[in-house]
mmCIF file of C-alpha atoms in Angstrom:
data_model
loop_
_atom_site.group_PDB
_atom_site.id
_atom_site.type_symbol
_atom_site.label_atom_id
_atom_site.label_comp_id
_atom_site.label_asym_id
_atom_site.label_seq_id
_atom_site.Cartn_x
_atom_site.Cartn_y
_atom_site.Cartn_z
ATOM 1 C CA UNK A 1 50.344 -3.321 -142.487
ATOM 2 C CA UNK A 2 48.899 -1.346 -139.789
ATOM 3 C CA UNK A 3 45.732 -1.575 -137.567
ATOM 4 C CA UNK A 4 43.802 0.054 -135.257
ATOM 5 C CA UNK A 5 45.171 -0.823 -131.859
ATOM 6 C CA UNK A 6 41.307 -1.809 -130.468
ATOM 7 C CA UNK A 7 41.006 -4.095 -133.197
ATOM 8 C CA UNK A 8 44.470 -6.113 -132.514
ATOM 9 C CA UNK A 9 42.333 -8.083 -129.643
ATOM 10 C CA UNK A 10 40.035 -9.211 -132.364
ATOM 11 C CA UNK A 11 42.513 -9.873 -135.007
ATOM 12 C CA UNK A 12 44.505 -12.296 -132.648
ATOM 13 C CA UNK A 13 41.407 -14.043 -131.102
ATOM 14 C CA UNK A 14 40.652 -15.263 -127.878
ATOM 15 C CA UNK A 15 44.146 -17.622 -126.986
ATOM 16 C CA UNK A 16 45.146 -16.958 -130.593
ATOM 17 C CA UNK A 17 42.404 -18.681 -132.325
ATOM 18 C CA UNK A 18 42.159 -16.089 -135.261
ATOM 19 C CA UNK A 19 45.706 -15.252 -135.643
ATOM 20 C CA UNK A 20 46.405 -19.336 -136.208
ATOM 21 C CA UNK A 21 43.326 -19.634 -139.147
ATOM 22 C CA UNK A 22 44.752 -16.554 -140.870
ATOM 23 C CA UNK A 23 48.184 -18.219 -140.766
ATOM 24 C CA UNK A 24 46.979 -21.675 -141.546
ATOM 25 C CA UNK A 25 44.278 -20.700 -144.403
ATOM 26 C CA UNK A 26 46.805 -17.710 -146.128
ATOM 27 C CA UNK A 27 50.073 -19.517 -145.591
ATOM 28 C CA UNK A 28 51.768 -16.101 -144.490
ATOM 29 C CA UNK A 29 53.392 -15.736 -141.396
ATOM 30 C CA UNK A 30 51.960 -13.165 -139.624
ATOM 31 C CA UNK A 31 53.196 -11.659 -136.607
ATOM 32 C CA UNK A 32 51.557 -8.159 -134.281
ATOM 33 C CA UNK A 33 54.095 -6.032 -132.859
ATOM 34 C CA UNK A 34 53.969 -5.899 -129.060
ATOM 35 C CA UNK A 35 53.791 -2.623 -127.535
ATOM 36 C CA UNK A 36 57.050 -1.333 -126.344
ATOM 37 C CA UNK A 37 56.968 1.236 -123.824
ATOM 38 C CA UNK A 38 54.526 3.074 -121.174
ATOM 39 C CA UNK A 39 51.163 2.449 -120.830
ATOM 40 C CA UNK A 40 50.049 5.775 -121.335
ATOM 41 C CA UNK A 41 51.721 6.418 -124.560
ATOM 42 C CA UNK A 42 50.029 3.650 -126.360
ATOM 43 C CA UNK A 43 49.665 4.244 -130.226
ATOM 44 C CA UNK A 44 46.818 4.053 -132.251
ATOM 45 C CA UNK A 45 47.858 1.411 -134.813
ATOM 46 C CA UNK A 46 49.762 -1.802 -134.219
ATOM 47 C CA UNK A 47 51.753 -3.437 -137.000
ATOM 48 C CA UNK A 48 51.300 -6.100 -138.062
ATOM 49 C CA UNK A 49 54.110 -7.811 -140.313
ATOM 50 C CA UNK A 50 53.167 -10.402 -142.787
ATOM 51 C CA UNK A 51 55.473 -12.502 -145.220
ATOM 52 C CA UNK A 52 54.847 -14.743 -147.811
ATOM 53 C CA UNK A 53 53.681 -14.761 -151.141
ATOM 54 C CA UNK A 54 51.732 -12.252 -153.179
ATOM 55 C CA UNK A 55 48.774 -14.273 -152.386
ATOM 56 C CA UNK A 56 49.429 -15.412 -149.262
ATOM 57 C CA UNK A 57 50.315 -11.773 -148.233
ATOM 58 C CA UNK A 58 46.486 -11.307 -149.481
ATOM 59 C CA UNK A 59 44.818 -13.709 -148.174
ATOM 60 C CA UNK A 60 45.836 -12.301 -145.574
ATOM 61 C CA UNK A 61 45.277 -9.041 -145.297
ATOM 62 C CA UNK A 62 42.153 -10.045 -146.459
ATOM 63 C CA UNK A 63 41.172 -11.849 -143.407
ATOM 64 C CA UNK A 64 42.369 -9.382 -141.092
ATOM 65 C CA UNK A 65 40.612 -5.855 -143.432
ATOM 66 C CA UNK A 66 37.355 -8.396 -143.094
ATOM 67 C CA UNK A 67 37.755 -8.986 -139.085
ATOM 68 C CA UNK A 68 38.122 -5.297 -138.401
ATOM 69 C CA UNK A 69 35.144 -4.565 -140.872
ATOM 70 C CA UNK A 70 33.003 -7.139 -139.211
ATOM 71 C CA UNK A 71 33.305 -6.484 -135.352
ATOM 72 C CA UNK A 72 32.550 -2.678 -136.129
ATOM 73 C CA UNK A 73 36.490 -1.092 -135.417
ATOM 74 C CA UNK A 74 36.846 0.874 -137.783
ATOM 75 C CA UNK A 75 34.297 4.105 -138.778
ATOM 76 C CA UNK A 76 30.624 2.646 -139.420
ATOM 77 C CA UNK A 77 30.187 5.182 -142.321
ATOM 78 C CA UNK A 78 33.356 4.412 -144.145
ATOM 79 C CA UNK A 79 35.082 1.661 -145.026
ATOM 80 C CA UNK A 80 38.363 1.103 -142.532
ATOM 81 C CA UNK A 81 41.634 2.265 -143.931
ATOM 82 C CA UNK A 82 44.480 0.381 -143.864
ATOM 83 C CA UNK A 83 48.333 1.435 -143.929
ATOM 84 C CA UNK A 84 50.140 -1.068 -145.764
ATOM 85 C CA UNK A 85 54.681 -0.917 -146.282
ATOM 86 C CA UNK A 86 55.763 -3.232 -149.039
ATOM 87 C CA UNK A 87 59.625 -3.216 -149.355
ATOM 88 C CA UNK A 88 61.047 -2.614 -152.637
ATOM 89 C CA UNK A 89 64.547 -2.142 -154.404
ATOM 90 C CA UNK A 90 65.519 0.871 -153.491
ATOM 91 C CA UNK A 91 66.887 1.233 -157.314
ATOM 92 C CA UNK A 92 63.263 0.771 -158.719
ATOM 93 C CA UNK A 93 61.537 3.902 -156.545
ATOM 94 C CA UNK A 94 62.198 6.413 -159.876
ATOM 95 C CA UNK A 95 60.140 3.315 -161.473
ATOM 96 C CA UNK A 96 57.613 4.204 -159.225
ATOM 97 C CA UNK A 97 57.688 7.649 -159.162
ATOM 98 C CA UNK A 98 58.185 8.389 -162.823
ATOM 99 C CA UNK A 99 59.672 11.605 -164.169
ATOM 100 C CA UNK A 100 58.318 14.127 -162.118
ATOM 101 C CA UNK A 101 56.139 11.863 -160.108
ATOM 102 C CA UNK A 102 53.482 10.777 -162.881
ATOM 103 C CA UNK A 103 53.457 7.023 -162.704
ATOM 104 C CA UNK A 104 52.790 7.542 -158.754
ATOM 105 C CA UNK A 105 50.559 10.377 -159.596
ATOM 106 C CA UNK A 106 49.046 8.065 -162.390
ATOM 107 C CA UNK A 107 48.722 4.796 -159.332
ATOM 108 C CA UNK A 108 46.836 7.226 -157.330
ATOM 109 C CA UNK A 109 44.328 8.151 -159.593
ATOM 110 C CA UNK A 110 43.501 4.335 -160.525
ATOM 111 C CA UNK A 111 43.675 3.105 -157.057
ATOM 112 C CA UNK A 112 42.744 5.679 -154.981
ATOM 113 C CA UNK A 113 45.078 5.027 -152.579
ATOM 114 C CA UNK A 114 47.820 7.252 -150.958
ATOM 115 C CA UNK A 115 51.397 6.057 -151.786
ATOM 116 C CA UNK A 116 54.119 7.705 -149.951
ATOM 117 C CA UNK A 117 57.860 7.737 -150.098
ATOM 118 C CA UNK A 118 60.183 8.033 -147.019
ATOM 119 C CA UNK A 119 62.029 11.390 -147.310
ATOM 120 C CA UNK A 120 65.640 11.111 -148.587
ATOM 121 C CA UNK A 121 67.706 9.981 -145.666
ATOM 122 C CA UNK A 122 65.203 7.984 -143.524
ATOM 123 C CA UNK A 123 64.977 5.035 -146.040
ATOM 124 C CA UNK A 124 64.727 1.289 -144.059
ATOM 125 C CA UNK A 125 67.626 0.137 -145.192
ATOM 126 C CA UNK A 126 70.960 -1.617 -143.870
ATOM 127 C CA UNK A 127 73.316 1.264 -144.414
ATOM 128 C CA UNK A 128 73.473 4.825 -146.076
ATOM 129 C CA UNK A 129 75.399 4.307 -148.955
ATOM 130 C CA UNK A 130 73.990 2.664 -151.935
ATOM 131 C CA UNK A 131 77.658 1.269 -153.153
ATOM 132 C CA UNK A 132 78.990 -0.418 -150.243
ATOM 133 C CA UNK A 133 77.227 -3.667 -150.415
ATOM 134 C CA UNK A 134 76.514 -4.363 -154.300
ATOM 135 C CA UNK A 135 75.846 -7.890 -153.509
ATOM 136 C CA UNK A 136 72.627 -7.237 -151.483
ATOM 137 C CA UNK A 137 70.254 -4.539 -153.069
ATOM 138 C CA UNK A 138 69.021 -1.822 -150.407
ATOM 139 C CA UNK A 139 65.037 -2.005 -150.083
ATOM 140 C CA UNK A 140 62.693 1.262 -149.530
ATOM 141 C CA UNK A 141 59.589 0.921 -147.650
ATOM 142 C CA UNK A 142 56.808 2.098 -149.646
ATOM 143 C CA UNK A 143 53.554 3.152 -147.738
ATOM 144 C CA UNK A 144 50.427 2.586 -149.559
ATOM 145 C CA UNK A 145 47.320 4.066 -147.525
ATOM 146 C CA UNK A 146 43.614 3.380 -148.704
ATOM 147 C CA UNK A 147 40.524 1.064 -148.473
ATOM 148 C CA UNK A 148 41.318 -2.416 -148.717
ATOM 149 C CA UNK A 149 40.550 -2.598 -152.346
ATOM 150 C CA UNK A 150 42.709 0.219 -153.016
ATOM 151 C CA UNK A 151 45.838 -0.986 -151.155
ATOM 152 C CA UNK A 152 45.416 -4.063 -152.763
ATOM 153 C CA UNK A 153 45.252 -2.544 -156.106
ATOM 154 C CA UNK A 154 48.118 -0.734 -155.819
ATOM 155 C CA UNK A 155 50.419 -3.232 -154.417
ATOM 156 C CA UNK A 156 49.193 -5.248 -157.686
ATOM 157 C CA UNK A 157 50.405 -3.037 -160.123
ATOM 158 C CA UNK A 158 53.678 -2.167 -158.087
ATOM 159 C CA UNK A 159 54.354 -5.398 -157.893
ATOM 160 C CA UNK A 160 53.935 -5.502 -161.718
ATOM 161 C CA UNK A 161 56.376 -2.333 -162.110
ATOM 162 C CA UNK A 162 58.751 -4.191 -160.786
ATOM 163 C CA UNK A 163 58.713 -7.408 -162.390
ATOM 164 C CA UNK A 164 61.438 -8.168 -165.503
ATOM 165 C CA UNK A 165 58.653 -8.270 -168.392
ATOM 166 C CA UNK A 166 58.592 -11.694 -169.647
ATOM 167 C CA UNK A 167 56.777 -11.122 -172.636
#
């Protein structure tokens, strides 16, 4: 996910203090990218990379959307809006999309969040070709932009896309 770079000070607490209870109470690991570069070309948002479970992932993200809402960072009349990348198979995104981009269209209008594809060619992945490594599946970040609620809504029912139906 990504945050507003004057809320990562808050987030990680003074000598770490909030970072540790988000780790300890979610079970996620959750790490915020340093900033790479010069000072004056500082970016906005900071991203922060979370694994674990589903829940754990929200827990945690929870704790974080709720830290930025409480200290003020994000607009006072809105709620903040978080950018969120899940990884998925890369053979699932038509799942996603649907023929001609209805079930993304359709996750959209329940959620309200934004969910965007990387153009073809600048997918996260290992390599370029699909068919030279059959034994480990290529993954697609998926961006999912919205109110907390919203991002968590639609990483829900992605998440249920992409599960084998067991009933």
């Amino acid at each position: 996910m990504y945050i507003p770079n004057n809320s990562v000070g808050a987030v990680i607490g003074s000598k770490g203090s909030y970072i540790r209870n988000i780790i300890r109470f979610s079970g996620a690991t959750v790490k915020v990218a340093t900033v790479s570069g010069e000072k004056n070309e500082q970016p906005s948002e900071r991203q922060v990379t979370i694994l674990g479970s589903p829940d754990a992932q929200w827990k945690a993200q929870c704790m974080i959307f709720e830290k930025i809402r409480e200290e003020g960072l994000g607009s006072p009349i809105e709620e903040p809006r978080l950018s969120v990348e899940i990884s998925v198979p890369s053979g699932q995104v038509g799942r996603i999309i649907g023929k001609g981009g209805a079930n993304v269209r359709e996750l959209q209008r329940l959620t309200g969040a934004v969910i965007k594809f990387p153009s073809a060619g600048t997918e996260h992945s290992s390599s370029g070709n699909a068919n030279s490594s059959p034994s480990a599946p290529e993954n697609t970040s998926v961006q999912i932009i919205g109110s907390f609620y919203s991002v968590q809504s639609a990483q829900r029912r992605i998440r249920s896309m992409l599960s084998p139906r067991s009933q």
